[in-house]
């Protein structure tokens, strides 16, 4: 069972469209949105939230934007330190400016963090506490607009509606370069612009390439990853992946060149439906993220709201894994991935994946792989489902950046991964996901590795585990089969299963062991006779040939004569009819007669009670016998091995008993 997940929720006074965590400190969350141009009463804003508490969100800084311009459509923190952060945002100019061919859609801002965050080591809180904090009001930082620029080509449409739909930055790596990408929305022909993102005021000189899409095509999503062969500021190379509605593309970018952006053939395309198909609709790609430079995660929505699916796609174009979302999720709206990186190549590499559904739910998965074998077997594992997170559609989804701690495990506090989501219902929700040390428990004097969920077993251990489970299942099945065959008389009683039954159930289903009278089999008789026939002279061959048939007939006859009481009861109960014995009837009659040697002789057969052999005394049913007569007959049956106390008297009901004159009285008297 997954540990409990804390939730913090905050309602603002404007709809939210973008969010991003400070990559240096997950306690700070930036959100933005607004009502757009000319909407009375609904402002356009960027807000810095305090997400340090697991069950509470609060506002730190608000950047009030012009209501004569569009709302924030995309948002990202470009740089951050202990005291400030620079922010990139997609904000369209006013409609009037756009009609003039001027749309400064990429904005940059400076946020000065509150003093409370900037308390240095060795300084007391009291020395740095602002005066406003004594009143309970959180200290306010300062904000400043740094610049605005238009990087897209001017729209040629009569009605200018192009906006900055996507803003994506590569992962921050110490002092290395950072590449950014923006993509258009509602443009006559889609465009992706790649630019240097390690500056606070991006300009046209920072453009590193353009990817021009075909007419009426738009980039649904973009992602960037730095390649492993990058060498810091020198020869930095990135890989860019983007998807349109029906195709996925991958291209490499040289950070030092300005002419990147050549369109390569798509690595994956959604095929057109069959000519005779009733519907011509095709699945659409919605989001795309890098897991590694060689592996992509793609979110695809089925047509007509028939569900959503995650695809694990290699850059060669081969789909290695598919995962359908729950059938209640008709389509998905957002995707986010967090990399819980491995400390060494021998460890397991885990990614946390969050998918927002159109039903306002969030599904969280994990994907594990061994870093030493990048093409090893991986599997989607569902971690948890968060239902009804927002009142209406989720607009953005973002994980915080997690860095594995370097302190020893016993001195490391509990670790968490945060997941923020926003909606057009003015709500922001942050879920705090507990992380688990791996292996558990780790060595106290070494740093621990933290994962969202323990990894799946290796292939060898998985095979061993499956073999053990299979053997256990076979053993259980064999045990119950032995019980059944013992009760039904198919095998000798090794387990004593008949004794586990109640008297009533025993009478219904229990049967004696079919070979308990040790009847010689016909086959053994035939083998014996055949061996005798080999030893006979040639003149007696014909006699030896007839012997097996005679032996078989004799054995069958002998088996009929030695048929026990239990078999007779069973045959009477199931109404069997053996034509080999013409004297059989519907009633069981047991006779008693002492032999000349003083031994007891019992015999039993199926007959009609009214057709007794002449000279016999009248037979009595078990129910008609006196108590002392029953005790006598029970002793005889016990001695003869035809009945046991555990079987109970119920099996004797309806059986006729017959004995010679004076026998019963003699038995009782003696």
Coordinates of N, CA and C in Angstrom, one line a residue, residues 229-449:
X229 N 27.3 13.8 -24.7 CA 28.6 14.2 -25.2 C 28.8 15.7 -25.1
X230 N 27.9 16.4 -24.5 CA 28.1 17.8 -24.3 C 29.3 18.1 -23.4
X231 N 30.0 19.1 -23.6 CA 31.2 19.5 -22.9 C 31.1 20.9 -22.3
X232 N 30.1 21.0 -21.3 CA 29.9 22.2 -20.6 C 29.5 23.3 -21.6
X233 N 30.2 24.4 -21.5 CA 29.9 25.5 -22.5 C 30.4 25.2 -23.9
X234 N 31.4 24.3 -24.0 CA 32.0 24.0 -25.3 C 31.3 22.9 -25.9
X235 N 30.9 23.1 -27.2 CA 30.3 22.0 -28.0 C 29.1 21.4 -27.4
X236 N 28.3 22.2 -26.8 CA 27.0 21.7 -26.1 C 26.0 21.3 -27.2
X237 N 25.5 20.2 -27.0 CA 24.5 19.6 -28.0 C 23.3 19.2 -27.3
X238 N 22.1 19.4 -27.9 CA 20.8 19.1 -27.4 C 20.0 18.3 -28.4
X239 N 19.1 17.6 -27.9 CA 18.1 16.8 -28.7 C 16.7 17.4 -28.4
X240 N 16.0 17.7 -29.5 CA 14.7 18.3 -29.4 C 13.7 17.3 -30.0
X241 N 12.6 17.0 -29.3 CA 11.5 16.2 -29.8 C 10.3 17.0 -29.8
X242 N 9.5 16.9 -30.8 CA 8.2 17.6 -30.9 C 7.2 16.7 -31.6
X243 N 5.9 16.9 -31.3 CA 4.8 16.2 -31.9 C 3.8 17.1 -32.4
X244 N 3.3 16.8 -33.6 CA 2.0 17.4 -34.1 C 0.9 16.4 -33.7
X245 N -0.3 16.7 -34.3 CA -1.4 15.8 -34.0 C -1.1 14.3 -34.4
X246 N -0.4 14.1 -35.5 CA -0.3 12.8 -36.0 C 1.1 12.3 -36.3
X247 N 2.1 13.1 -35.9 CA 3.5 12.7 -36.2 C 4.4 13.1 -35.1
X248 N 5.5 12.4 -34.9 CA 6.5 12.6 -33.9 C 7.9 12.8 -34.6
X249 N 8.6 13.9 -34.2 CA 9.9 14.3 -34.8 C 11.0 14.4 -33.8
X250 N 12.2 14.1 -34.2 CA 13.4 14.3 -33.3 C 14.5 15.0 -34.2
X251 N 15.1 16.0 -33.6 CA 16.2 16.7 -34.3 C 17.3 17.1 -33.3
X252 N 18.5 17.1 -33.7 CA 19.6 17.5 -32.8 C 20.0 18.9 -33.1
X253 N 20.4 19.6 -32.0 CA 20.7 21.0 -32.1 C 22.1 21.3 -31.5
X254 N 22.9 22.0 -32.3 CA 24.2 22.5 -31.8 C 24.0 23.9 -31.2
X255 N 24.3 24.0 -29.9 CA 24.1 25.2 -29.2 C 24.9 26.4 -29.8
X256 N 26.0 26.1 -30.4 CA 26.8 27.2 -30.9 C 26.5 27.7 -32.3
X257 N 25.5 27.0 -32.9 CA 25.1 27.4 -34.3 C 23.8 28.1 -34.2
X258 N 23.5 28.9 -35.2 CA 22.3 29.6 -35.3 C 21.3 29.1 -36.4
X259 N 21.8 28.1 -37.2 CA 20.9 27.6 -38.3 C 20.4 26.3 -38.0
X260 N 20.1 25.9 -36.8 CA 19.5 24.6 -36.5 C 18.0 24.7 -36.9
X261 N 17.5 23.5 -37.1 CA 16.0 23.5 -37.3 C 15.7 22.8 -38.6
X262 N 16.6 22.1 -39.2 CA 16.2 21.3 -40.5 C 15.2 20.2 -40.1
X263 N 14.2 20.1 -40.9 CA 13.1 19.2 -40.6 C 13.5 17.8 -41.1
X264 N 13.6 16.9 -40.1 CA 13.9 15.5 -40.5 C 12.6 14.7 -40.7
X265 N 12.7 13.6 -41.3 CA 11.4 12.8 -41.5 C 10.9 12.4 -40.1
X266 N 9.6 12.2 -39.9 CA 9.0 11.8 -38.6 C 9.5 10.4 -38.3
X267 N 9.7 10.2 -37.0 CA 10.1 8.8 -36.5 C 8.8 8.0 -36.3
X268 N 7.7 8.6 -36.2 CA 6.4 7.9 -35.9 C 5.3 8.7 -36.5
X269 N 4.4 8.0 -37.2 CA 3.2 8.6 -37.8 C 2.0 7.8 -37.5
X270 N 0.9 8.4 -37.3 CA -0.4 7.7 -37.1 C -1.0 7.3 -38.4
X271 N -1.1 6.1 -38.7 CA -1.6 5.7 -40.0 C -3.1 6.1 -40.3
X272 N -3.4 6.3 -41.5 CA -4.8 6.7 -41.9 C -5.6 5.4 -41.8
X273 N -6.9 5.6 -41.4 CA -7.8 4.4 -41.3 C -8.1 3.8 -42.7
X274 N -8.6 2.6 -42.6 CA -8.9 1.9 -43.8 C -9.9 2.6 -44.7
X275 N -9.8 2.4 -46.0 CA -10.7 3.2 -46.9 C -12.2 2.9 -46.6
X276 N -12.5 1.7 -46.1 CA -13.9 1.3 -45.9 C -14.3 1.5 -44.4
X277 N -13.4 2.1 -43.6 CA -13.7 2.3 -42.2 C -14.9 3.3 -42.1
X278 N -15.7 3.0 -41.1 CA -16.9 3.9 -40.9 C -16.4 5.3 -40.4
X279 N -15.3 5.4 -39.6 CA -14.8 6.7 -39.1 C -13.4 6.9 -39.7
X280 N -13.2 8.1 -40.1 CA -11.9 8.5 -40.6 C -11.0 9.1 -39.6
X281 N -11.5 9.2 -38.3 CA -10.7 9.9 -37.3 C -9.5 9.0 -36.9
X282 N -8.4 9.7 -36.5 CA -7.2 9.1 -36.1 C -6.8 9.5 -34.7
X283 N -6.1 8.6 -34.0 CA -5.6 9.0 -32.7 C -4.6 10.2 -32.8
X284 N -4.6 11.1 -31.8 CA -3.8 12.3 -31.8 C -2.8 12.3 -30.7
X285 N -1.6 12.7 -31.0 CA -0.5 12.9 -30.0 C -0.8 14.2 -29.2
X286 N -0.7 14.1 -27.9 CA -1.0 15.2 -27.0 C 0.2 15.8 -26.3
X287 N 1.1 14.9 -25.8 CA 2.3 15.4 -25.1 C 3.4 14.5 -25.4
X288 N 4.6 15.0 -25.1 CA 5.9 14.3 -25.4 C 6.9 14.7 -24.4
X289 N 7.7 13.7 -23.8 CA 8.8 13.9 -22.9 C 9.9 12.9 -23.1
X290 N 11.1 13.4 -22.9 CA 12.3 12.6 -23.0 C 12.4 11.8 -21.6
X291 N 12.6 10.5 -21.7 CA 13.1 9.8 -20.5 C 14.6 9.6 -20.5
X292 N 15.1 9.3 -21.7 CA 16.6 9.4 -21.9 C 16.8 10.0 -23.3
X293 N 18.0 10.2 -23.7 CA 18.3 10.7 -25.0 C 17.8 9.8 -26.1
X294 N 17.6 8.5 -25.7 CA 17.2 7.5 -26.7 C 15.8 7.1 -26.6
X295 N 15.1 7.4 -25.5 CA 13.7 6.9 -25.3 C 12.8 8.1 -25.0
X296 N 11.6 8.1 -25.6 CA 10.6 9.1 -25.5 C 9.3 8.5 -24.9
X297 N 8.7 9.4 -24.1 CA 7.3 9.0 -23.6 C 6.3 9.9 -24.3
X298 N 5.3 9.2 -24.9 CA 4.4 10.0 -25.8 C 3.0 9.7 -25.2
X299 N 2.2 10.7 -25.1 CA 0.8 10.6 -24.6 C -0.1 10.8 -25.9
X300 N -1.0 9.8 -26.1 CA -1.8 9.8 -27.3 C -3.3 9.6 -26.9
X301 N -4.2 10.4 -27.5 CA -5.6 10.3 -27.2 C -6.3 9.6 -28.4
X302 N -7.2 8.7 -28.0 CA -7.9 8.0 -29.1 C -9.0 8.9 -29.6
X303 N -9.5 8.7 -30.8 CA -10.5 9.5 -31.4 C -11.9 9.3 -30.7
X304 N -12.7 10.3 -30.7 CA -14.1 10.2 -30.2 C -14.1 9.9 -28.7
X305 N -13.1 10.4 -28.0 CA -13.1 10.2 -26.5 C -13.1 8.7 -26.1
X306 N -12.4 7.9 -26.8 CA -12.4 6.4 -26.5 C -11.2 6.0 -25.6
X307 N -10.5 7.0 -25.0 CA -9.5 6.7 -24.1 C -8.1 7.3 -24.4
X308 N -7.1 7.1 -23.6 CA -5.8 7.6 -23.8 C -4.8 6.5 -23.5
X309 N -3.6 6.7 -24.1 CA -2.5 5.7 -24.0 C -1.2 6.3 -23.9
X310 N -0.3 5.7 -23.1 CA 1.1 6.1 -23.1 C 1.9 5.2 -23.9
X311 N 2.9 5.7 -24.7 CA 3.7 5.0 -25.6 C 5.2 5.2 -25.2
X312 N 6.0 4.1 -25.0 CA 7.4 4.2 -24.8 C 8.0 4.0 -26.2
X313 N 8.6 5.1 -26.7 CA 9.1 5.2 -28.1 C 10.6 5.4 -28.2
X314 N 11.3 4.5 -28.9 CA 12.7 4.8 -29.1 C 12.9 5.7 -30.3
X315 N 14.0 6.5 -30.3 CA 14.1 7.5 -31.4 C 14.3 6.8 -32.8
X316 N 14.5 5.5 -32.8 CA 14.5 4.8 -34.0 C 13.1 4.6 -34.6
X317 N 12.1 4.9 -33.8 CA 10.7 4.8 -34.3 C 10.0 3.6 -33.8
X318 N 10.7 2.7 -33.0 CA 10.0 1.5 -32.5 C 9.3 1.7 -31.2
X319 N 8.1 1.3 -31.1 CA 7.3 1.4 -29.9 C 7.6 0.2 -29.1
X320 N 8.2 0.4 -27.9 CA 8.6 -0.8 -27.1 C 7.6 -1.1 -26.0
X321 N 6.7 -0.2 -25.6 CA 5.8 -0.5 -24.6 C 4.6 0.4 -24.7
X322 N 3.4 -0.1 -24.4 CA 2.2 0.6 -24.4 C 1.5 0.5 -23.1
X323 N 0.8 1.5 -22.6 CA 0.0 1.5 -21.4 C -1.3 2.2 -21.6
X324 N -2.4 1.5 -21.6 CA -3.7 2.2 -21.7 C -4.1 2.8 -20.3
X325 N -4.6 4.0 -20.3 CA -5.1 4.5 -19.1 C -6.4 3.9 -18.7
X326 N -6.9 4.2 -17.5 CA -8.2 3.6 -17.1 C -9.3 4.0 -18.0
X327 N -10.2 3.0 -18.2 CA -11.3 3.2 -19.2 C -12.2 4.4 -18.9
X328 N -12.2 4.9 -17.6 CA -13.0 6.1 -17.3 C -12.4 7.3 -17.8
X329 N -11.1 7.3 -18.1 CA -10.4 8.5 -18.6 C -10.6 8.5 -20.2
X330 N -11.5 9.3 -20.6 CA -11.8 9.4 -22.1 C -10.7 10.1 -22.9
X331 N -10.0 11.0 -22.3 CA -8.9 11.7 -22.9 C -8.0 12.3 -21.9
X332 N -6.7 12.6 -22.2 CA -5.8 13.2 -21.3 C -5.4 14.6 -21.7
X333 N -5.1 15.5 -20.8 CA -4.9 16.9 -21.1 C -3.5 17.3 -20.7
X334 N -2.7 16.6 -19.9 CA -1.4 17.1 -19.5 C -0.5 15.9 -19.1
X335 N 0.8 16.1 -19.1 CA 1.8 15.1 -18.8 C 3.0 15.7 -18.1
X336 N 3.5 15.1 -17.1 CA 4.8 15.6 -16.5 C 5.6 14.3 -16.1
X337 N 6.9 14.5 -16.1 CA 7.9 13.4 -15.8 C 8.9 14.0 -14.9
X338 N 9.2 13.2 -13.8 CA 10.3 13.5 -12.9 C 11.4 12.4 -13.0
X339 N 12.6 12.8 -13.1 CA 13.7 11.8 -13.2 C 14.3 11.6 -11.8
X340 N 14.2 10.5 -11.2 CA 14.9 10.2 -9.9 C 16.2 9.5 -10.3
X341 N 17.2 10.3 -10.6 CA 18.4 9.7 -11.2 C 19.2 8.8 -10.3
X342 N 19.9 7.9 -11.0 CA 20.7 6.9 -10.3 C 22.1 7.5 -10.0
X343 N 22.7 7.1 -8.9 CA 24.0 7.6 -8.5 C 25.1 7.0 -9.3
X344 N 24.9 5.8 -9.8 CA 25.9 5.0 -10.5 C 25.3 4.2 -11.6
X345 N 26.0 3.8 -12.6 CA 25.4 3.0 -13.7 C 24.9 1.6 -13.3
X346 N 25.3 1.1 -12.1 CA 24.8 -0.2 -11.7 C 23.5 -0.1 -11.0
X347 N 23.0 1.1 -10.7 CA 21.7 1.2 -10.0 C 20.5 1.3 -10.9
X348 N 19.3 1.3 -10.3 CA 18.1 1.4 -11.1 C 17.7 2.8 -11.4
X349 N 17.4 3.1 -12.6 CA 16.9 4.5 -13.0 C 15.4 4.5 -13.0
X350 N 14.8 5.4 -12.2 CA 13.4 5.5 -12.1 C 12.8 6.8 -12.6
X351 N 11.7 6.8 -13.3 CA 11.0 8.0 -13.7 C 9.6 8.0 -13.1
X352 N 9.2 9.1 -12.5 CA 7.8 9.3 -12.0 C 7.0 10.0 -13.2
X353 N 5.9 9.5 -13.4 CA 5.0 10.0 -14.6 C 3.7 10.3 -14.0
X354 N 3.2 11.5 -14.4 CA 1.9 12.0 -14.0 C 1.1 12.3 -15.2
X355 N -0.2 11.8 -15.3 CA -1.0 12.1 -16.4 C -2.3 12.7 -15.9
X356 N -2.7 13.8 -16.5 CA -4.0 14.4 -16.1 C -5.1 14.0 -17.1
X357 N -6.2 13.5 -16.6 CA -7.3 13.1 -17.4 C -8.3 14.2 -17.6
X358 N -9.2 14.0 -18.6 CA -10.2 15.0 -18.8 C -11.3 15.0 -17.7
X359 N -11.3 13.9 -16.9 CA -12.2 13.8 -15.8 C -11.7 14.4 -14.5
X360 N -10.6 15.2 -14.6 CA -9.9 16.0 -13.6 C -9.2 15.0 -12.6
X361 N -8.9 13.8 -13.0 CA -8.1 12.9 -12.2 C -6.7 13.0 -12.6
X362 N -5.8 12.5 -11.7 CA -4.3 12.5 -12.0 C -3.9 11.0 -11.7
X363 N -3.3 10.4 -12.7 CA -2.8 9.0 -12.5 C -1.2 9.1 -12.5
X364 N -0.7 8.5 -11.5 CA 0.8 8.5 -11.3 C 1.4 7.1 -11.6
X365 N 2.4 7.0 -12.4 CA 3.0 5.8 -12.8 C 4.5 5.9 -12.4
X366 N 5.2 4.7 -12.4 CA 6.6 4.7 -12.4 C 7.1 3.8 -13.5
X367 N 8.3 4.1 -14.0 CA 9.0 3.3 -15.0 C 10.4 3.1 -14.5
X368 N 10.8 1.8 -14.4 CA 12.2 1.5 -13.9 C 13.0 0.9 -15.0
X369 N 14.3 1.1 -15.0 CA 15.2 0.4 -15.9 C 16.6 0.4 -15.3
X370 N 17.4 -0.6 -15.6 CA 18.7 -0.7 -15.1 C 19.6 0.2 -16.0
X371 N 20.3 1.2 -15.5 CA 21.1 2.1 -16.3 C 22.2 1.4 -17.0
X372 N 22.6 0.2 -16.5 CA 23.7 -0.5 -17.2 C 23.2 -1.2 -18.5
X373 N 21.8 -1.3 -18.6 CA 21.3 -1.9 -19.8 C 20.1 -1.0 -20.3
X374 N 20.4 0.0 -21.0 CA 19.3 1.0 -21.4 C 18.2 0.4 -22.2
X375 N 18.4 -0.7 -22.8 CA 17.3 -1.3 -23.6 C 16.8 -2.5 -22.9
X376 N 17.0 -2.6 -21.6 CA 16.5 -3.7 -20.8 C 15.0 -3.6 -20.7
X377 N 14.4 -4.6 -20.1 CA 13.0 -4.7 -20.0 C 12.5 -3.7 -19.0
X378 N 11.5 -2.9 -19.4 CA 10.9 -1.9 -18.5 C 9.4 -2.2 -18.5
X379 N 8.7 -1.6 -17.5 CA 7.3 -1.8 -17.3 C 6.7 -0.7 -16.6
X380 N 5.5 -0.2 -17.1 CA 4.7 0.8 -16.4 C 4.1 0.2 -15.2
X381 N 4.3 0.9 -14.1 CA 3.6 0.4 -12.8 C 2.8 1.6 -12.3
X382 N 1.5 1.3 -12.1 CA 0.7 2.3 -11.5 C 1.0 2.5 -10.0
X383 N 1.2 3.8 -9.7 CA 1.6 4.1 -8.3 C 0.3 4.5 -7.5
X384 N -0.4 5.4 -8.0 CA -1.7 5.9 -7.4 C -2.6 6.6 -8.3
X385 N -3.8 6.8 -8.0 CA -4.8 7.5 -8.7 C -5.4 8.6 -7.8
X386 N -5.3 9.8 -8.3 CA -5.8 11.0 -7.5 C -7.1 11.4 -8.2
X387 N -8.3 11.1 -7.7 CA -9.5 11.4 -8.4 C -10.0 12.8 -8.0
X388 N -10.7 13.5 -9.0 CA -11.4 14.7 -8.7 C -10.5 15.8 -8.1
X389 N -9.4 16.0 -8.7 CA -8.4 16.9 -8.1 C -8.9 18.4 -8.2
X390 N -9.5 18.7 -9.3 CA -10.0 20.1 -9.5 C -11.5 20.1 -9.9
X391 N -12.2 21.2 -9.8 CA -13.6 21.2 -10.2 C -13.8 21.1 -11.7
X392 N -12.8 21.5 -12.5 CA -12.9 21.4 -13.9 C -11.6 21.2 -14.6
X393 N -11.4 21.3 -15.9 CA -10.3 20.8 -16.6 C -8.9 21.3 -16.0
X394 N -8.0 20.3 -16.0 CA -6.6 20.6 -15.6 C -5.9 21.2 -16.8
X395 N -5.2 22.3 -16.5 CA -4.5 23.0 -17.6 C -3.0 22.8 -17.6
X396 N -2.4 22.5 -16.5 CA -0.9 22.2 -16.4 C -0.6 21.3 -15.3
X397 N 0.5 20.6 -15.5 CA 0.9 19.6 -14.5 C 2.4 19.6 -14.5
X398 N 3.0 19.7 -13.3 CA 4.5 19.8 -13.2 C 5.0 19.2 -11.9
X399 N 6.1 18.4 -12.0 CA 6.8 17.8 -10.9 C 7.9 18.8 -10.4
X400 N 8.2 18.8 -9.2 CA 9.3 19.5 -8.7 C 10.6 18.8 -9.1
X401 N 11.7 19.5 -9.0 CA 13.0 18.9 -9.3 C 13.6 18.2 -8.1
X402 N 13.9 17.0 -8.2 CA 14.4 16.3 -7.0 C 15.9 15.9 -7.2
X403 N 16.7 16.2 -6.2 CA 18.2 15.9 -6.2 C 18.4 14.9 -5.1
X404 N 19.1 13.8 -5.4 CA 19.4 12.8 -4.4 C 20.3 13.4 -3.3
X405 N 19.9 13.2 -2.0 CA 20.7 13.8 -1.0 C 22.1 13.1 -0.9
X406 N 23.1 13.9 -0.4 CA 24.5 13.4 -0.3 C 24.8 13.1 1.2
X407 N 24.0 13.5 2.1 CA 24.2 13.2 3.5 C 23.9 11.8 3.8
X408 N 24.5 11.3 4.9 CA 24.3 9.9 5.3 C 22.9 9.7 5.7
X409 N 22.4 8.4 5.5 CA 21.0 8.2 5.6 C 20.4 8.5 7.0
X410 N 21.1 8.2 8.1 CA 20.6 8.4 9.4 C 20.5 9.9 9.8
X411 N 21.1 10.8 9.0 CA 21.0 12.2 9.2 C 20.2 12.9 8.2
X412 N 19.6 12.1 7.3 CA 18.8 12.7 6.2 C 17.3 12.8 6.6
X413 N 16.7 13.9 6.5 CA 15.2 14.0 6.8 C 14.4 13.3 5.7
X414 N 13.2 13.1 6.0 CA 12.3 12.5 5.0 C 12.3 13.2 3.7
X415 N 12.3 12.5 2.6 CA 12.4 13.1 1.3 C 11.0 13.0 0.5
X416 N 10.7 14.1 -0.3 CA 9.4 14.1 -0.9 C 9.6 14.6 -2.4
X417 N 8.7 14.2 -3.2 CA 8.6 14.8 -4.6 C 7.2 15.5 -4.7
X418 N 7.2 16.7 -5.2 CA 5.9 17.4 -5.2 C 5.4 17.5 -6.6
X419 N 4.1 17.5 -6.7 CA 3.4 17.5 -8.0 C 2.3 18.6 -7.9
X420 N 2.5 19.6 -8.8 CA 1.5 20.7 -8.8 C 0.6 20.6 -10.1
X421 N -0.6 21.0 -9.9 CA -1.6 21.1 -11.0 C -2.4 22.3 -10.9
X422 N -2.9 22.8 -12.1 CA -3.7 24.0 -12.1 C -4.9 23.8 -13.0
X423 N -5.9 24.6 -12.8 CA -7.1 24.5 -13.7 C -7.7 25.9 -14.0
X424 N -8.6 25.9 -14.9 CA -9.3 27.1 -15.3 C -10.3 27.5 -14.2
X425 N -10.5 26.6 -13.2 CA -11.4 27.0 -12.1 C -10.7 27.8 -11.0
X426 N -9.6 28.4 -11.3 CA -8.8 29.3 -10.4 C -8.1 28.5 -9.3
X427 N -8.0 27.2 -9.4 CA -7.4 26.4 -8.3 C -6.0 25.9 -8.7
X428 N -5.2 25.8 -7.6 CA -3.9 25.2 -7.7 C -3.8 24.2 -6.6
X429 N -3.3 23.0 -6.9 CA -3.2 21.9 -5.9 C -1.8 21.4 -6.0
X430 N -1.2 21.1 -4.8 CA 0.1 20.5 -4.7 C 0.0 19.3 -3.9
X431 N 0.4 18.1 -4.5 CA 0.5 16.9 -3.8 C 1.9 16.6 -3.4
X432 N 2.1 16.2 -2.2 CA 3.5 15.8 -1.7 C 3.6 14.3 -1.6
X433 N 4.4 13.8 -2.5 CA 4.6 12.3 -2.6 C 5.8 11.8 -1.8
X434 N 5.6 11.0 -0.8 CA 6.7 10.5 0.0 C 7.6 9.6 -0.9
X435 N 8.9 9.7 -0.7 CA 9.9 8.9 -1.4 C 10.4 7.8 -0.4
X436 N 10.8 6.7 -1.0 CA 11.3 5.6 -0.2 C 12.7 5.3 -0.4
X437 N 13.5 5.1 0.7 CA 15.0 4.8 0.5 C 15.1 3.4 -0.2
X438 N 16.1 3.3 -1.0 CA 16.4 2.0 -1.7 C 17.9 1.8 -1.7
X439 N 18.3 0.6 -1.4 CA 17.5 -0.5 -0.8 C 17.1 -0.2 0.6
X440 N 16.0 -0.9 1.1 CA 15.5 -0.6 2.4 C 15.7 -1.7 3.3
X441 N 16.2 -1.5 4.5 CA 16.8 -0.2 5.0 C 18.2 0.0 4.4
X442 N 18.6 1.2 4.1 CA 20.0 1.4 3.6 C 21.0 1.4 4.8
X443 N 22.2 1.4 4.4 CA 23.3 1.4 5.4 C 23.2 2.8 6.1
X444 N 23.3 2.8 7.5 CA 23.1 4.1 8.2 C 24.2 5.1 7.9
X445 N 25.4 4.6 7.6 CA 26.5 5.5 7.5 C 26.8 5.9 6.0
X446 N 25.9 5.6 5.1 CA 26.1 6.0 3.7 C 24.9 6.7 3.2
X447 N 25.0 7.6 2.2 CA 23.8 8.2 1.6 C 22.9 7.2 1.0
X448 N 21.6 7.5 1.1 CA 20.5 6.6 0.6 C 20.0 7.1 -0.7
X449 N 19.6 6.2 -1.5 CA 19.0 6.5 -2.8 C 17.5 6.5 -2.6

